[in-house]
Amino acid sequence: MDAVPSQTATQSPETSLDFIREIIEADLAAGKHAQIVVRFPPEPNGYLHIGHGKAICLNFRLAEQYGGRCHLRFDDTNPAKEEVEFVESIQDDVRWLGFEWEPHLYFASDYFEKLYEYAIELIHKGLAYVDSLSQEDVREYRGTPTTPGRNSPYRDRSVTENLELFKQMRSGAFADGACVLRAKIDMASPNLLLRDPVLYRIKRAHHVRTADTWCIYPMYDYAHPISDALEGITHSICTLEYEDHRPLYDWVLDNISIDCHPRQIEFARLNLTYTVMSKRFLRQLVDAKLVTGWDDPRMPTLAGMRRRGYPPAAIRAFCQAIGVTKANSVCDFGQLEYYIRQELNQKATRRMVVLDPIKVVIENYPEDEVEWFIGDNNPENPADGTREIPFSRTLYIERDDFREVAPKKFFRLSVGSEVRLKHAYCITCREVVKDEAGEIIELRCVYDPHSRGQTLDGRVVKGTLHWVSAAHAVPIEARIYDHLLRQPVSTGDLHADFNPESLKVLHAALAEPAIAYAGVGDAFQFLRIGYFTPDPDSTPQKPVFNRSATLKDTWAKLEKRLNQ
Ligand code: ATP
Ligand code: MG
C-alpha cells in the first residue's frame, strides 16, 4: 500500500474549517440565512476539467454539509461558443462525480427577459447609456492601469434617447458591434472593470436555447450577479480572478430593484503539473487532433479521466484533501495519482497480462496437459472471490523479466536461475533459442512439480513473475499513457508543450482468459504492471485497455523524504 502523504498535503476541510466554511458558519450563526444556497455555473463551451471538479465538490459538499442546496446553472450568455454537446456532457460529468442538482437546473438564458428589464431600470436611473463609439475607441477611451479613462462623447445621452436606442438595439436596428449598453460608473476608477463596463452587446448568433429571439446578449459581469440573486443564492463562490469583478457584482445588485444580494467569495483555482486547466488550451489540443477528443484519456477533463479509469471517489478524495485556499499554487499531478491508486488498490480486480511477450517452453511438462490454478480476484477484498488460471507447457512471460546474463540484484529469470510463476510452479531456465538475427525467441525451461504453492526446502527463490498460458491467452491492445505536457508547467505554446510520448500503443499484449469478462468501467490491476480499465474502443475480437496509473507511487515517497 502507498504511504500516507503528510498532513500538509492532506489537510482535512472536515476537521479544520477553511475560510469559506468559516464565513458560512458565521452567517448561519448570525441568522443571516435560513439555509445556504450555492451554485455551480459552468459555461457550456467545452468539457469540464478537474479544476471544475474542485468547484463542483466544493459547492455540492457545502450544500450537503449545511443542509442547503446547490444549483446547476448554465452560464449560456455567449451563443457563439456554446453547444448542446457541452450542456449534455457537463450534466453527465457532474452526475458521474456523484452529485445531483435536481430539481434545480437553470440557464442564464432563462433570465434574458428579466435581465433586459433590469437594464431598462438602470437606464431610467441614469446609470446606463448606449455608447456608439467604435470598439477600438471604447478601448482607447478606457485608459490604462496608470492613466484614467475619458468619458465617451455619448455618455450624457438623455434617458429618453438611451431608452429608445436600447429598444432599437434589441429590435435589430443596428449592425453587430455598432453600439453597446454601458454602465455609468466611473471612467477614472483605479479598477478598470468599473470604467463604464459594457452590459450588452449586439451579436447576431443563433442561441442553443433562445434561437434567434435575441440579437443583443448580456455580458457575464452583468448577467451573473442577477442570475445569482434571482435564484436566491446566498454565497456565490468563484475563483480568484473574479476578485476584481466583485465591486461590479455588488454595484449591479445595489442599483436594481432586487431583494437578494449574494456574497461573492473567491478561492484559488486548481492547477496541476504536467497538464493545463483551460478550456481554450484543451480545445486547441482537440482541434489540432493532438488528442482524439475531449475525452481522450490524457486530457484533464472529467470525461478523459473517466475513460482513463480514474474512480470518481478518488477525485472527490483528492479535491477534499487539497482543500480551499486564497493563494494560487500548483498541485503535483502525483498527488492526484496517489488518490487514484488508493482507490484502485481497493477495488481493482487482479489479472495477469504480459505486455511484451517472450515464449517459454517447459520441457518437462506434458504436451497436452492443462492445470487450472486458483487466484484471488483481489487480496484486498476476499469477497471479490477467485478466478481460474490455466497452466500449460507453453507460456509467455514479460520480455523484460529475462536476461541472458543476470546483472547484480536481478531476481527475475536468467539462464540457470529459478523463479516462481505467480499462483503456479517454480521454473528454471536451461537454454535460450535465438533467431538468425540473434534475437531471443524462446526460453527452454524446466519446472519443479513439487513447488506448487509450497515453501521450498532451503532453496531461495527471490523473483515471482506474471505469465499467461499460450493456448489460452487473449490478445489485447494496451494503451500506455504518460503526461500530456513535456514539462511541469505549460509554456502556452501547444506544440512545444505537447508530450509526443504521451501515448504508446502495445498491440502484442496477452491476457489470461478471465479478462474476457471485462466491461467499460471495470478496474483491473495487471499484476506487477499497473492499473488498467477497458476502453470503449474495445471489440469482442480485440479488447482495448487504458492504463489508469502505474503501481509505483513516486509522489508519496517524495513527500516522505521531504518530511523526514
Ligand atoms: P476555463 O478557464 O477552463 O475556460 P472557466 O472558469 O471559464 O474555465 P466556467 O465554465 O466559467 O469555466 O467555470 C465554471 C466554474 O468552475 C466557475 O465558478 C469557475 O470559477 C470554476 N472553475 C473553473 N476552473 C477552475 C479551476 N481550475 N479550479 C477551480 N475552479 C474552477
Ligand atoms: Mg468562464
Coordinates of C-alpha atoms and ligand atoms in Angstrom, one line a residue:
M1 CA 0.0 0.0 0.0
D2 CA 1.1 3.5 -0.7
A3 CA 2.5 5.6 2.2
V4 CA 0.1 8.2 3.5
P5 CA 1.0 11.6 2.4
S6 CA 2.0 14.2 5.0
Q7 CA -0.5 16.4 6.9
T8 CA 0.4 19.5 5.0
A9 CA -0.8 17.9 1.8
T10 CA -3.9 16.3 3.2
Q11 CA -5.4 19.0 5.4
S12 CA -9.0 17.8 6.0
P13 CA -11.5 20.6 5.5
E14 CA -13.8 18.5 7.7
T15 CA -11.6 18.9 10.7
S16 CA -10.2 22.3 10.2
L17 CA -12.6 24.9 8.9
D18 CA -11.4 26.6 5.7
F19 CA -12.1 30.3 5.2
I20 CA -15.3 29.6 3.1
R21 CA -16.8 27.4 5.8
E22 CA -15.9 30.0 8.4
I23 CA -17.9 32.6 6.5
I24 CA -20.8 30.3 6.1
E25 CA -20.9 29.2 9.7
A26 CA -20.7 32.8 10.9
D27 CA -23.5 33.8 8.5
L28 CA -25.7 30.9 9.7
A29 CA -24.9 31.7 13.4
A30 CA -25.9 35.3 12.8
G31 CA -29.2 34.2 11.4
K32 CA -28.5 35.8 8.0
H33 CA -29.9 32.9 6.1
A34 CA -32.4 30.1 6.9
Q35 CA -30.4 27.8 4.7
I36 CA -27.5 28.3 2.3
V37 CA -27.9 28.2 -1.5
V38 CA -24.9 27.8 -3.7
R39 CA -24.4 27.1 -7.4
F40 CA -22.1 25.6 -9.9
P41 CA -22.2 27.9 -13.0
P42 CA -20.4 26.4 -16.0
E43 CA -20.3 28.0 -19.4
P44 CA -21.3 25.3 -21.9
N45 CA -18.3 26.0 -24.2
G46 CA -16.3 22.9 -23.6
Y47 CA -16.0 19.8 -21.4
L48 CA -15.4 20.1 -17.7
H49 CA -11.9 19.6 -16.3
I50 CA -10.7 18.6 -12.9
G51 CA -10.5 22.3 -11.9
H52 CA -14.3 22.4 -12.4
G53 CA -14.3 19.2 -10.4
K54 CA -12.8 21.1 -7.5
A55 CA -15.6 23.8 -7.7
I56 CA -18.3 21.1 -8.1
C57 CA -17.1 19.2 -5.0
L58 CA -16.8 22.4 -3.0
N59 CA -20.2 23.7 -3.8
F60 CA -22.2 20.5 -3.6
R61 CA -20.4 19.4 -0.4
L62 CA -21.2 22.8 1.2
A63 CA -24.9 22.2 0.4
E64 CA -24.7 18.7 1.8
Q65 CA -22.8 19.7 4.9
Y66 CA -25.0 22.6 5.9
G67 CA -28.3 21.2 4.7
G68 CA -28.7 23.7 1.9
R69 CA -28.9 23.2 -1.9
C70 CA -26.7 23.6 -4.9
H71 CA -28.0 24.7 -8.3
L72 CA -26.6 23.7 -11.6
R73 CA -26.8 26.8 -13.8
F74 CA -25.5 27.0 -17.3
D75 CA -24.0 30.4 -17.9
D76 CA -25.0 30.5 -21.6
T77 CA -24.7 34.1 -22.4
N78 CA -22.2 33.8 -25.3
P79 CA -24.0 31.9 -28.1
A80 CA -21.0 31.9 -30.4
K81 CA -19.1 29.3 -28.5
E82 CA -21.8 27.2 -26.8
E83 CA -23.2 23.8 -27.9
V84 CA -25.7 21.2 -26.8
E85 CA -23.0 18.6 -26.7
F86 CA -21.4 20.5 -23.9
V87 CA -24.6 21.0 -22.0
E88 CA -25.1 17.3 -22.0
S89 CA -21.5 16.3 -21.2
I90 CA -21.4 18.7 -18.3
Q91 CA -24.5 17.1 -16.7
D92 CA -23.1 13.6 -17.3
D93 CA -19.8 14.7 -15.6
V94 CA -21.4 16.2 -12.6
R95 CA -23.5 13.1 -12.1
W96 CA -20.6 10.9 -12.6
L97 CA -18.7 12.8 -9.9
G98 CA -21.5 11.8 -7.6
F99 CA -23.6 14.9 -7.3
E100 CA -27.3 15.7 -8.0
W101 CA -28.9 19.1 -8.6
E102 CA -32.4 18.1 -9.5
P103 CA -34.8 19.9 -9.5
H104 CA -32.5 23.0 -9.5
L105 CA -31.3 23.1 -13.1
Y106 CA -31.2 26.7 -14.6
F107 CA -29.9 28.5 -17.6
A108 CA -28.9 32.2 -17.6
S109 CA -30.7 32.4 -20.9
D110 CA -34.0 31.8 -19.0
Y111 CA -33.4 35.2 -17.4
F112 CA -32.8 37.1 -20.7
E113 CA -36.2 39.0 -20.4
K114 CA -35.6 39.9 -16.8
L115 CA -32.1 41.0 -17.5
Y116 CA -33.4 43.2 -20.2
E117 CA -35.9 44.8 -17.8
Y118 CA -33.2 45.5 -15.2
A119 CA -31.2 47.2 -17.9
I120 CA -34.2 49.4 -18.7
E121 CA -34.3 50.2 -14.9
L122 CA -30.6 51.2 -14.9
I123 CA -31.2 53.4 -17.9
H124 CA -34.2 55.1 -16.2
K125 CA -32.0 55.8 -13.2
G126 CA -29.3 57.4 -15.4
L127 CA -27.0 54.5 -14.6
A128 CA -26.6 53.0 -18.1
Y129 CA -26.2 54.5 -21.6
V130 CA -25.9 53.4 -25.1
D131 CA -22.4 54.1 -26.4
S132 CA -21.9 54.4 -30.2
L133 CA -18.1 54.6 -30.0
S134 CA -16.3 52.0 -32.1
Q135 CA -14.8 49.1 -30.3
E136 CA -11.3 50.5 -30.8
D137 CA -12.4 53.8 -29.4
V138 CA -14.1 52.2 -26.4
R139 CA -10.7 50.5 -25.7
E140 CA -8.8 53.7 -26.3
Y141 CA -11.0 55.8 -24.0
R142 CA -10.8 53.2 -21.2
G143 CA -7.2 54.4 -20.3
T144 CA -4.6 52.2 -18.7
P145 CA -3.9 51.0 -15.2
T146 CA -1.8 54.1 -14.7
T147 CA -3.8 56.7 -16.6
P148 CA -7.5 57.4 -16.1
G149 CA -10.0 56.8 -18.8
R150 CA -12.0 59.5 -20.6
N151 CA -15.8 59.9 -20.8
S152 CA -17.3 58.8 -24.1
P153 CA -19.0 61.7 -26.0
Y154 CA -22.2 59.6 -25.8
R155 CA -22.1 59.3 -22.0
D156 CA -24.5 62.1 -21.5
R157 CA -27.3 61.0 -23.8
S158 CA -30.7 61.6 -22.2
V159 CA -32.7 58.8 -20.6
T160 CA -35.3 59.1 -23.3
E161 CA -32.7 58.7 -26.0
N162 CA -31.0 55.8 -24.3
L163 CA -34.3 54.0 -23.8
E164 CA -35.1 54.5 -27.5
L165 CA -31.7 53.4 -28.7
F166 CA -31.6 50.3 -26.4
K167 CA -35.0 49.2 -27.7
Q168 CA -33.7 49.6 -31.2
M169 CA -30.6 47.5 -30.3
R170 CA -33.0 44.8 -29.2
S171 CA -35.2 45.0 -32.3
G172 CA -32.3 44.7 -34.6
A173 CA -32.0 48.2 -35.9
F174 CA -28.2 48.2 -35.7
A175 CA -25.4 46.1 -37.1
D176 CA -23.4 43.9 -34.8
G177 CA -20.9 46.0 -32.8
A178 CA -22.5 49.3 -33.9
C179 CA -23.2 50.2 -30.2
V180 CA -23.2 48.8 -26.7
L181 CA -25.0 49.4 -23.5
R182 CA -22.6 50.5 -20.8
A183 CA -23.0 51.1 -17.0
K184 CA -22.3 54.6 -16.0
I185 CA -19.9 54.2 -13.1
D186 CA -16.5 56.0 -13.1
M187 CA -14.1 56.4 -16.0
A188 CA -11.3 57.3 -13.6
S189 CA -11.7 54.3 -11.2
P190 CA -8.4 52.6 -10.4
N191 CA -10.3 49.4 -11.1
L192 CA -10.5 49.2 -14.9
L193 CA -13.6 46.9 -14.6
L194 CA -15.5 49.9 -13.2
R195 CA -14.7 52.2 -16.1
D196 CA -18.2 52.1 -17.5
P197 CA -18.2 48.3 -18.2
V198 CA -20.2 47.0 -21.2
L199 CA -23.5 45.4 -20.1
Y200 CA -24.9 44.4 -23.5
R201 CA -23.5 43.9 -27.0
I202 CA -25.2 43.3 -30.3
K203 CA -24.4 39.9 -31.7
R204 CA -26.4 38.0 -34.4
A205 CA -25.7 34.5 -33.4
H206 CA -28.1 31.5 -33.1
H207 CA -28.5 30.6 -29.4
V208 CA -28.9 26.9 -28.4
R209 CA -32.0 27.7 -26.3
T210 CA -33.4 31.1 -27.4
A211 CA -32.7 30.5 -31.1
D212 CA -32.9 33.9 -32.9
T213 CA -35.1 35.7 -30.4
W214 CA -32.3 37.9 -29.3
C215 CA -29.6 39.8 -31.1
I216 CA -28.3 41.5 -28.0
Y217 CA -26.6 39.5 -25.3
P218 CA -25.8 40.4 -21.7
M219 CA -22.1 40.3 -20.6
Y220 CA -21.1 37.9 -17.9
D221 CA -20.4 40.5 -15.3
Y222 CA -24.0 41.8 -15.6
A223 CA -25.8 38.5 -16.1
H224 CA -24.0 36.6 -13.3
P225 CA -25.0 38.7 -10.2
I226 CA -28.6 39.0 -11.4
S227 CA -28.9 35.2 -12.1
D228 CA -27.5 34.5 -8.6
A229 CA -29.9 36.9 -7.0
L230 CA -32.9 35.6 -9.0
E231 CA -32.2 32.1 -7.7
G232 CA -31.7 33.3 -4.1
I233 CA -28.1 32.2 -3.9
T234 CA -26.5 33.1 -0.5
H235 CA -22.9 32.5 -1.3
S236 CA -21.6 32.9 -4.8
I237 CA -18.3 31.1 -4.9
C238 CA -15.9 31.7 -7.7
T239 CA -12.2 31.7 -8.5
L240 CA -9.6 34.3 -7.6
E241 CA -9.5 36.1 -10.9
Y242 CA -13.0 37.4 -10.1
E243 CA -11.8 39.3 -7.1
D244 CA -11.5 42.5 -9.1
H245 CA -15.0 41.9 -10.5
R246 CA -16.6 41.8 -7.1
P247 CA -17.2 45.6 -6.9
L248 CA -19.1 45.4 -10.2
Y249 CA -21.0 42.4 -8.9
D250 CA -22.1 44.4 -5.9
W251 CA -22.7 47.6 -8.0
V252 CA -25.2 45.8 -10.3
L253 CA -27.2 44.3 -7.4
D254 CA -27.1 47.6 -5.4
N255 CA -28.6 49.5 -8.3
I256 CA -31.5 47.4 -9.4
S257 CA -34.8 46.5 -7.5
I258 CA -34.0 43.1 -6.3
D259 CA -34.1 42.0 -2.7
C260 CA -31.4 39.4 -2.7
H261 CA -27.7 40.2 -2.5
P262 CA -25.5 37.1 -2.5
R263 CA -22.0 37.3 -1.2
Q264 CA -19.3 36.6 -3.7
I265 CA -16.3 34.7 -2.3
E266 CA -13.2 33.9 -4.2
F267 CA -10.9 30.9 -3.8
A268 CA -7.7 29.7 -5.6
R269 CA -8.1 27.7 -8.8
L270 CA -6.8 24.2 -9.0
N271 CA -3.7 23.9 -11.1
L272 CA -1.9 20.6 -11.7
T273 CA 1.6 20.0 -13.0
Y274 CA 2.1 18.4 -16.5
T275 CA -1.4 19.5 -17.6
V276 CA -3.4 22.6 -18.3
M277 CA -6.7 23.7 -16.8
S278 CA -8.0 25.9 -19.6
K279 CA -10.8 25.1 -21.9
R280 CA -9.2 27.3 -24.6
F281 CA -6.0 25.3 -24.5
L282 CA -7.8 21.9 -24.3
R283 CA -10.0 22.9 -27.3
Q284 CA -6.8 23.7 -29.3
L285 CA -5.5 20.2 -28.5
V286 CA -8.7 18.7 -29.8
D287 CA -8.8 20.9 -32.9
A288 CA -5.2 20.2 -33.7
K289 CA -6.0 16.5 -33.4
L290 CA -3.1 16.0 -31.0
V291 CA -5.6 14.1 -28.8
T292 CA -8.6 12.0 -30.1
G293 CA -11.2 14.3 -28.4
W294 CA -12.3 15.9 -25.2
D295 CA -12.5 12.5 -23.6
D296 CA -9.0 11.4 -24.6
P297 CA -7.6 9.6 -21.5
R298 CA -4.7 12.1 -21.5
M299 CA -6.9 15.1 -21.0
P300 CA -7.5 16.6 -17.6
T301 CA -11.2 16.6 -18.4
L302 CA -13.6 14.6 -16.2
A303 CA -14.6 12.7 -19.3
G304 CA -11.0 11.9 -20.1
M305 CA -10.3 10.8 -16.5
R306 CA -13.4 8.6 -16.5
R307 CA -12.2 7.0 -19.7
R308 CA -8.7 6.6 -18.2
G309 CA -10.3 4.7 -15.3
Y310 CA -10.0 7.3 -12.5
P311 CA -12.7 6.4 -10.0
P312 CA -14.9 9.4 -9.1
A313 CA -14.4 8.6 -5.4
A314 CA -10.7 9.2 -5.8
I315 CA -11.3 12.6 -7.5
R316 CA -13.6 13.6 -4.6
A317 CA -11.0 12.5 -2.1
F318 CA -8.3 14.4 -3.9
C319 CA -10.4 17.6 -4.0
Q320 CA -11.2 17.3 -0.4
A321 CA -7.6 16.8 0.6
I322 CA -6.3 19.8 -1.3
G323 CA -8.9 22.0 0.4
V324 CA -9.7 25.6 -0.5
T325 CA -7.2 28.4 -0.1
K326 CA -6.8 32.1 -1.1
A327 CA -3.4 31.6 -2.6
N328 CA -2.8 30.3 -6.1
S329 CA -0.5 27.3 -6.3
V330 CA 0.3 24.3 -8.5
C331 CA -0.5 20.8 -7.3
D332 CA 1.7 17.9 -8.1
F333 CA 0.0 15.6 -10.6
G334 CA 1.4 12.7 -8.4
Q335 CA -0.8 13.8 -5.6
L336 CA -3.9 13.2 -7.7
E337 CA -2.4 9.8 -8.7
Y338 CA -1.9 8.9 -5.1
Y339 CA -5.7 9.1 -4.5
I340 CA -6.3 7.2 -7.8
R341 CA -4.1 4.3 -6.6
Q342 CA -5.5 4.3 -3.1
E343 CA -9.0 3.8 -4.5
L344 CA -8.0 1.4 -7.3
N345 CA -5.9 -0.7 -4.9
Q346 CA -9.2 -1.4 -3.0
K347 CA -11.4 -2.2 -5.9
A348 CA -9.2 -3.4 -8.9
T349 CA -9.6 -7.0 -10.0
R350 CA -6.2 -8.7 -10.3
R351 CA -5.3 -10.3 -13.6
M352 CA -2.1 -11.4 -15.3
V353 CA -1.2 -9.7 -18.6
V354 CA 2.0 -9.9 -20.5
L355 CA 2.6 -6.6 -22.4
D356 CA 5.7 -7.6 -24.4
P357 CA 5.6 -11.4 -24.5
I358 CA 8.5 -13.9 -24.8
K359 CA 7.8 -17.6 -25.2
V360 CA 8.6 -20.1 -22.5
V361 CA 8.5 -23.8 -23.1
I362 CA 8.6 -26.1 -20.1
E363 CA 10.4 -29.1 -21.4
N364 CA 9.4 -31.5 -18.6
Y365 CA 5.7 -30.6 -18.6
P366 CA 3.4 -32.9 -20.6
E367 CA 2.4 -31.8 -24.0
D368 CA -1.4 -31.9 -23.7
E369 CA -1.8 -31.3 -20.0
V370 CA -3.7 -28.2 -18.6
E371 CA -4.0 -27.4 -15.0
W372 CA -6.3 -24.8 -13.6
F373 CA -4.9 -22.8 -10.7
I374 CA -6.9 -20.6 -8.4
G375 CA -6.0 -16.9 -7.9
D376 CA -7.6 -14.2 -5.8
N377 CA -9.6 -11.6 -7.6
N378 CA -8.4 -9.1 -5.1
P379 CA -6.4 -9.8 -2.0
E380 CA -7.6 -6.5 -0.5
N381 CA -11.1 -7.8 -0.6
P382 CA -11.7 -11.6 -0.2
A383 CA -15.4 -11.1 -1.0
D384 CA -14.4 -10.5 -4.6
G385 CA -13.7 -14.2 -4.9
T386 CA -11.3 -16.1 -7.1
R387 CA -10.8 -17.0 -10.7
E388 CA -9.2 -20.0 -12.5
I389 CA -5.9 -19.6 -14.3
P390 CA -4.8 -22.2 -16.9
F391 CA -1.2 -23.5 -16.9
S392 CA 0.3 -25.5 -19.7
R393 CA 3.6 -26.4 -21.4
T394 CA 3.9 -23.2 -23.5
L395 CA 3.6 -19.9 -21.7
Y396 CA 4.5 -16.3 -22.2
I397 CA 6.4 -14.1 -19.7
E398 CA 7.4 -10.4 -20.0
R399 CA 10.5 -10.0 -22.2
D400 CA 11.9 -7.6 -19.7
D401 CA 11.7 -10.3 -17.0
F402 CA 14.5 -12.2 -18.7
R403 CA 18.3 -11.5 -19.1
E404 CA 20.6 -13.9 -20.7
V405 CA 23.2 -13.0 -18.1
A406 CA 21.8 -11.7 -14.9
P407 CA 23.2 -8.4 -13.7
K408 CA 23.7 -8.0 -9.9
K409 CA 20.5 -7.9 -7.9
F410 CA 18.4 -9.2 -10.9
F411 CA 16.0 -11.6 -9.3
R412 CA 14.0 -12.3 -12.4
L413 CA 14.7 -15.1 -14.9
S414 CA 18.2 -15.7 -16.4
V415 CA 19.9 -18.8 -17.7
G416 CA 20.4 -21.2 -14.8
S417 CA 18.3 -19.2 -12.3
E418 CA 15.0 -20.2 -10.8
V419 CA 11.8 -18.0 -10.4
R420 CA 8.3 -18.6 -9.2
L421 CA 5.4 -18.2 -11.6
K422 CA 2.6 -16.4 -9.7
H423 CA 0.0 -18.8 -8.4
A424 CA 1.9 -21.8 -10.0
Y425 CA 5.2 -23.6 -10.1
C426 CA 8.8 -22.6 -9.9
I427 CA 10.8 -22.8 -13.2
T428 CA 14.5 -22.8 -14.1
C429 CA 15.8 -21.6 -17.4
R430 CA 18.1 -24.0 -19.2
E431 CA 18.7 -22.5 -22.5
V432 CA 17.8 -19.7 -24.9
V433 CA 16.7 -20.1 -28.6
K434 CA 17.6 -17.3 -30.9
D435 CA 16.6 -16.5 -34.5
E436 CA 19.1 -15.8 -37.3
A437 CA 19.4 -12.1 -36.2
G438 CA 20.4 -13.2 -32.7
E439 CA 17.2 -12.2 -31.2
I440 CA 15.9 -14.4 -28.3
I441 CA 12.7 -16.0 -29.4
E442 CA 12.2 -18.8 -26.9
L443 CA 13.3 -19.8 -23.4
R444 CA 13.6 -23.5 -22.7
C445 CA 12.8 -24.1 -19.0
V446 CA 12.0 -26.9 -16.6
Y447 CA 9.6 -26.8 -13.7
D448 CA 9.7 -28.3 -10.3
P449 CA 6.4 -30.4 -9.9
H450 CA 6.7 -30.1 -6.1
S451 CA 6.9 -26.4 -5.9
R452 CA 3.2 -25.6 -6.4
G453 CA 2.2 -23.2 -3.6
Q454 CA 4.9 -24.6 -1.3
T455 CA 7.8 -23.1 0.5
L456 CA 10.8 -24.8 -0.8
D457 CA 13.3 -27.0 1.0
G458 CA 16.1 -24.4 1.7
R459 CA 16.0 -23.1 -1.9
V460 CA 15.6 -19.3 -2.1
V461 CA 13.5 -18.2 -5.0
K462 CA 13.5 -14.4 -4.9
G463 CA 11.6 -13.5 -8.0
T464 CA 7.9 -14.0 -8.8
L465 CA 6.8 -13.4 -12.4
H466 CA 3.4 -13.0 -14.0
W467 CA 2.7 -15.2 -17.1
V468 CA 0.0 -16.4 -19.3
S469 CA -0.7 -19.8 -21.0
A470 CA -0.1 -19.5 -24.7
A471 CA -3.0 -21.7 -25.8
H472 CA -5.5 -19.8 -23.5
A473 CA -4.1 -16.2 -23.9
V474 CA -6.5 -13.4 -25.1
P475 CA -4.8 -10.9 -27.3
I476 CA -5.4 -7.3 -26.1
E477 CA -4.3 -3.8 -27.1
A478 CA -2.8 -1.9 -24.2
R479 CA -2.7 1.9 -24.3
I480 CA 0.1 3.3 -22.1
Y481 CA -0.3 6.9 -21.1
D482 CA 2.1 9.5 -19.9
H483 CA 1.7 13.1 -19.0
L484 CA 0.0 15.4 -21.5
L485 CA 2.8 18.0 -21.3
R486 CA 6.5 17.5 -21.6
Q487 CA 7.3 19.8 -18.7
P488 CA 5.6 20.5 -15.4
V489 CA 4.4 24.0 -16.3
S490 CA 2.9 25.0 -19.7
T491 CA 4.7 27.5 -21.9
G492 CA 1.4 28.3 -23.5
D493 CA 2.7 27.0 -26.8
L494 CA 0.6 24.0 -27.7
H495 CA 3.2 22.3 -29.9
A496 CA 6.1 23.0 -27.6
D497 CA 4.1 21.7 -24.6
F498 CA 2.5 18.6 -26.0
N499 CA 4.3 15.4 -25.0
P500 CA 4.7 13.2 -28.1
E501 CA 5.4 10.2 -25.8
S502 CA 2.1 10.7 -24.0
L503 CA 0.6 7.6 -25.7
K504 CA 2.2 4.3 -26.6
V505 CA 0.0 1.5 -28.1
L506 CA 1.1 -2.1 -27.4
H507 CA -0.5 -4.4 -29.9
A508 CA 1.0 -7.8 -28.9
A509 CA -0.1 -7.9 -25.2
L510 CA -1.6 -11.2 -24.0
A511 CA -4.0 -11.6 -21.1
E512 CA -5.2 -14.6 -19.0
P513 CA -8.6 -15.8 -20.2
A514 CA -10.6 -14.4 -17.2
I515 CA -10.1 -10.9 -18.8
A516 CA -12.8 -11.7 -21.4
Y517 CA -15.5 -10.7 -18.9
A518 CA -14.2 -7.1 -18.7
G519 CA -16.6 -4.2 -19.4
V520 CA -16.2 -0.4 -19.6
G521 CA -15.9 1.0 -16.1
D522 CA -14.2 -2.1 -14.6
A523 CA -11.0 -1.6 -12.8
F524 CA -8.1 -4.0 -13.1
Q525 CA -4.6 -4.4 -11.7
F526 CA -2.4 -6.1 -14.2
L527 CA 0.0 -7.8 -11.8
R528 CA 3.3 -6.0 -11.5
I529 CA 2.4 -3.6 -14.3
G530 CA -0.3 -1.2 -13.3
Y531 CA -4.0 -0.3 -13.1
F532 CA -6.0 -0.6 -16.3
T533 CA -9.6 -0.2 -17.5
P534 CA -11.3 -1.3 -20.7
D535 CA -11.7 1.4 -23.3
P536 CA -15.0 1.9 -25.3
D537 CA -12.9 1.2 -28.4
S538 CA -12.9 -2.5 -27.4
T539 CA -14.4 -5.1 -29.7
P540 CA -15.1 -8.7 -28.9
Q541 CA -12.1 -9.6 -31.1
K542 CA -9.8 -7.1 -29.5
P543 CA -10.3 -5.8 -26.1
V544 CA -8.6 -2.4 -25.6
F545 CA -7.2 -1.4 -22.1
N546 CA -6.2 2.0 -20.9
R547 CA -3.5 2.3 -18.3
S548 CA -5.0 4.3 -15.5
A549 CA -1.9 4.5 -13.4
T550 CA 1.4 2.8 -12.7
L551 CA 1.7 0.8 -9.5
K552 CA 4.6 2.8 -8.1
D553 CA 3.8 5.9 -6.2
T554 CA 6.6 8.4 -6.6
W555 CA 4.7 11.3 -5.0
A556 CA 4.1 9.7 -1.6
K557 CA 7.8 8.7 -1.5
L558 CA 8.9 12.2 -2.3
E559 CA 6.6 13.6 0.3
K560 CA 8.0 11.2 2.9
R561 CA 11.6 12.2 2.0
L562 CA 10.8 15.9 2.2
N563 CA 9.2 15.5 5.6
Q564 CA 12.0 13.4 7.2
Ligands
ATP1 P1 -11.7 27.8 -18.3 O1 -10.7 28.9 -17.9 O2 -11.1 26.4 -18.2 O3 -12.5 28.1 -19.5 P2 -13.8 28.9 -16.8 O4 -13.6 29.5 -15.4 O5 -14.0 29.9 -17.9 O6 -12.7 27.9 -17.1 P3 -16.5 28.1 -16.4 O7 -17.3 27.2 -17.1 O8 -16.9 29.6 -16.4 O9 -15.0 27.9 -16.8 O10 -16.4 27.7 -14.9 C1 -17.4 27.2 -14.0 C2 -17.0 27.3 -12.6 O11 -15.8 26.5 -12.4 C3 -16.6 28.7 -12.2 O12 -17.2 29.0 -11.0 C4 -15.1 28.7 -12.1 O13 -14.6 29.6 -11.2 C5 -14.8 27.2 -11.7 N1 -13.5 26.8 -12.2 C6 -13.0 26.8 -13.4 N2 -11.7 26.4 -13.5 C7 -11.4 26.1 -12.2 C8 -10.2 25.6 -11.6 N3 -9.1 25.4 -12.3 N4 -10.2 25.4 -10.2 C9 -11.3 25.7 -9.5 N5 -12.5 26.1 -10.0 C10 -12.5 26.4 -11.4
MG2 MG -15.7 31.4 -17.6

